[in-house]
mmCIF file of C-alpha atoms in Angstrom:
data_model
loop_
_atom_site.group_PDB
_atom_site.id
_atom_site.type_symbol
_atom_site.label_atom_id
_atom_site.label_comp_id
_atom_site.label_asym_id
_atom_site.label_seq_id
_atom_site.Cartn_x
_atom_site.Cartn_y
_atom_site.Cartn_z
ATOM 1 C CA UNK A 1 0.916 -18.358 -3.662
ATOM 2 C CA UNK A 2 -0.473 -14.991 -4.588
ATOM 3 C CA UNK A 3 0.401 -12.426 -7.206
ATOM 4 C CA UNK A 4 -0.090 -8.742 -6.608
ATOM 5 C CA UNK A 5 -0.395 -6.017 -9.196
ATOM 6 C CA UNK A 6 -0.433 -2.320 -8.392
ATOM 7 C CA UNK A 7 -1.995 0.281 -10.614
ATOM 8 C CA UNK A 8 -3.110 3.879 -10.539
ATOM 9 C CA UNK A 9 0.163 5.741 -10.302
ATOM 10 C CA UNK A 10 1.046 8.691 -12.450
ATOM 11 C CA UNK A 11 2.338 12.224 -12.659
ATOM 12 C CA UNK A 12 0.339 14.808 -10.750
ATOM 13 C CA UNK A 13 0.746 18.253 -9.275
ATOM 14 C CA UNK A 14 1.017 19.056 -5.606
ATOM 15 C CA UNK A 15 -2.400 19.074 -4.014
ATOM 16 C CA UNK A 16 -3.858 16.536 -6.422
ATOM 17 C CA UNK A 17 -5.223 13.117 -5.579
ATOM 18 C CA UNK A 18 -4.557 9.611 -6.788
ATOM 19 C CA UNK A 19 -6.078 6.277 -5.975
ATOM 20 C CA UNK A 20 -3.847 3.245 -6.166
ATOM 21 C CA UNK A 21 -5.100 -0.292 -6.450
ATOM 22 C CA UNK A 22 -3.490 -3.561 -5.478
ATOM 23 C CA UNK A 23 -5.214 -6.557 -6.990
ATOM 24 C CA UNK A 24 -4.401 -10.141 -6.116
ATOM 25 C CA UNK A 25 -4.678 -13.335 -8.086
ATOM 26 C CA UNK A 26 -4.168 -16.897 -6.958
ATOM 27 C CA UNK A 27 -5.150 -17.472 -3.361
ATOM 28 C CA UNK A 28 -7.906 -15.403 -1.915
ATOM 29 C CA UNK A 29 -6.557 -12.106 -0.724
ATOM 30 C CA UNK A 30 -8.745 -11.835 2.329
ATOM 31 C CA UNK A 31 -6.516 -14.091 4.440
ATOM 32 C CA UNK A 32 -3.682 -11.567 4.171
ATOM 33 C CA UNK A 33 -3.067 -8.373 5.906
ATOM 34 C CA UNK A 34 -1.751 -5.846 3.421
ATOM 35 C CA UNK A 35 0.774 -3.084 3.587
ATOM 36 C CA UNK A 36 1.715 -0.223 1.331
ATOM 37 C CA UNK A 37 5.322 0.834 1.150
ATOM 38 C CA UNK A 38 7.115 3.387 -0.931
ATOM 39 C CA UNK A 39 10.647 3.975 -2.037
ATOM 40 C CA UNK A 40 12.011 7.181 -3.469
ATOM 41 C CA UNK A 41 15.220 7.346 -5.477
ATOM 42 C CA UNK A 42 18.207 6.671 -3.274
ATOM 43 C CA UNK A 43 16.030 6.185 -0.205
ATOM 44 C CA UNK A 44 15.089 3.341 2.076
ATOM 45 C CA UNK A 45 11.832 1.556 1.580
ATOM 46 C CA UNK A 46 9.352 3.348 3.789
ATOM 47 C CA UNK A 47 6.240 2.078 5.482
ATOM 48 C CA UNK A 48 3.095 3.926 4.487
ATOM 49 C CA UNK A 49 0.064 2.086 5.826
ATOM 50 C CA UNK A 50 -1.357 -1.326 6.593
ATOM 51 C CA UNK A 51 -4.739 -2.960 6.886
ATOM 52 C CA UNK A 52 -5.706 -6.104 8.758
ATOM 53 C CA UNK A 53 -7.225 -9.237 7.258
ATOM 54 C CA UNK A 54 -10.756 -8.108 7.918
ATOM 55 C CA UNK A 55 -10.109 -4.468 7.215
ATOM 56 C CA UNK A 56 -11.066 -3.537 10.745
ATOM 57 C CA UNK A 57 -7.668 -2.256 11.792
ATOM 58 C CA UNK A 58 -5.530 0.242 9.946
ATOM 59 C CA UNK A 59 -2.320 1.996 10.753
ATOM 60 C CA UNK A 60 -0.599 4.918 9.062
ATOM 61 C CA UNK A 61 2.798 6.453 9.027
ATOM 62 C CA UNK A 62 2.777 9.904 10.559
ATOM 63 C CA UNK A 63 3.776 11.420 7.248
ATOM 64 C CA UNK A 64 0.511 10.386 5.584
ATOM 65 C CA UNK A 65 -2.035 10.488 8.400
ATOM 66 C CA UNK A 66 -5.031 12.545 7.444
ATOM 67 C CA UNK A 67 -4.148 12.451 3.758
ATOM 68 C CA UNK A 68 -4.042 8.774 2.790
ATOM 69 C CA UNK A 69 -6.693 6.140 3.351
ATOM 70 C CA UNK A 70 -6.312 2.407 2.946
ATOM 71 C CA UNK A 71 -9.303 0.194 2.295
ATOM 72 C CA UNK A 72 -10.088 -3.204 0.879
ATOM 73 C CA UNK A 73 -12.751 -4.933 -1.111
ATOM 74 C CA UNK A 74 -12.620 -8.675 -0.531
ATOM 75 C CA UNK A 75 -15.018 -9.435 -3.366
ATOM 76 C CA UNK A 76 -12.602 -7.819 -5.796
ATOM 77 C CA UNK A 77 -9.436 -9.122 -4.137
ATOM 78 C CA UNK A 78 -8.301 -5.537 -4.096
ATOM 79 C CA UNK A 79 -6.774 -3.133 -1.634
ATOM 80 C CA UNK A 80 -6.846 0.583 -2.313
ATOM 81 C CA UNK A 81 -4.757 3.517 -1.304
ATOM 82 C CA UNK A 82 -6.536 6.826 -1.647
ATOM 83 C CA UNK A 83 -3.987 9.621 -1.622
ATOM 84 C CA UNK A 84 -5.133 13.194 -1.195
ATOM 85 C CA UNK A 85 -3.282 16.469 -0.886
ATOM 86 C CA UNK A 86 -0.230 14.976 -2.483
ATOM 87 C CA UNK A 87 3.119 16.561 -1.847
ATOM 88 C CA UNK A 88 6.392 16.339 -3.744
ATOM 89 C CA UNK A 89 7.724 14.352 -0.791
ATOM 90 C CA UNK A 90 5.243 11.610 -1.698
ATOM 91 C CA UNK A 91 7.084 10.930 -4.937
ATOM 92 C CA UNK A 92 8.130 7.293 -4.932
ATOM 93 C CA UNK A 93 7.455 3.868 -6.281
ATOM 94 C CA UNK A 94 4.562 2.478 -4.290
ATOM 95 C CA UNK A 95 4.417 -1.215 -3.485
ATOM 96 C CA UNK A 96 1.724 -3.330 -1.946
ATOM 97 C CA UNK A 97 2.584 -6.425 0.027
ATOM 98 C CA UNK A 98 0.668 -9.291 1.554
ATOM 99 C CA UNK A 99 1.324 -10.878 4.919
ATOM 100 C CA UNK A 100 -0.114 -14.176 6.103
ATOM 101 C CA UNK A 101 -1.068 -12.841 9.479
ATOM 102 C CA UNK A 102 -4.089 -11.094 10.884
ATOM 103 C CA UNK A 103 -2.236 -7.807 11.316
ATOM 104 C CA UNK A 104 0.180 -6.029 9.078
ATOM 105 C CA UNK A 105 3.637 -4.847 9.934
ATOM 106 C CA UNK A 106 5.828 -1.814 9.385
ATOM 107 C CA UNK A 107 8.722 -4.088 8.452
ATOM 108 C CA UNK A 108 9.070 -5.105 4.806
ATOM 109 C CA UNK A 109 10.673 -8.406 5.788
ATOM 110 C CA UNK A 110 7.469 -9.546 7.453
ATOM 111 C CA UNK A 111 5.579 -9.716 4.167
ATOM 112 C CA UNK A 112 5.347 -12.745 1.940
ATOM 113 C CA UNK A 113 4.261 -11.307 -1.391
ATOM 114 C CA UNK A 114 5.022 -8.106 -3.233
ATOM 115 C CA UNK A 115 3.801 -6.352 -6.297
ATOM 116 C CA UNK A 116 6.032 -4.742 -8.897
ATOM 117 C CA UNK A 117 5.220 -1.227 -7.821
ATOM 118 C CA UNK A 118 3.631 1.779 -9.433
ATOM 119 C CA UNK A 119 5.299 5.144 -9.856
ATOM 120 C CA UNK A 120 3.811 8.209 -8.239
ATOM 121 C CA UNK A 121 5.402 11.512 -9.142
ATOM 122 C CA UNK A 122 4.222 14.751 -7.587
ATOM 123 C CA UNK A 123 5.495 17.980 -9.083
ATOM 124 C CA UNK A 124 5.730 21.288 -7.252
#
């Protein structure tokens, strides 16, 4: 049992940066690998990035490599998504998800817990 809450979204211009947070309550977050997904209007939920239980392994979708960085702070039960050089194509609701396994997954169905999402809108 864990509850996840995302924050940090907003309306920005292309080229700007945002830092999203995913904070967990309930069970300690450190036992979960964590993924970030996003879903634009009328689109499939898309994998963005994942981080392992320890934070030692990360993986990124090609679309965000070099621009986004995932990290975690176990003491704060928080996972972050630093987003730089934002593009209009990044506009979506961003979700974090926890998986009770050492490594994350690109498949949404592999995750056990989800946050409610936070809206990121990038204008041209």
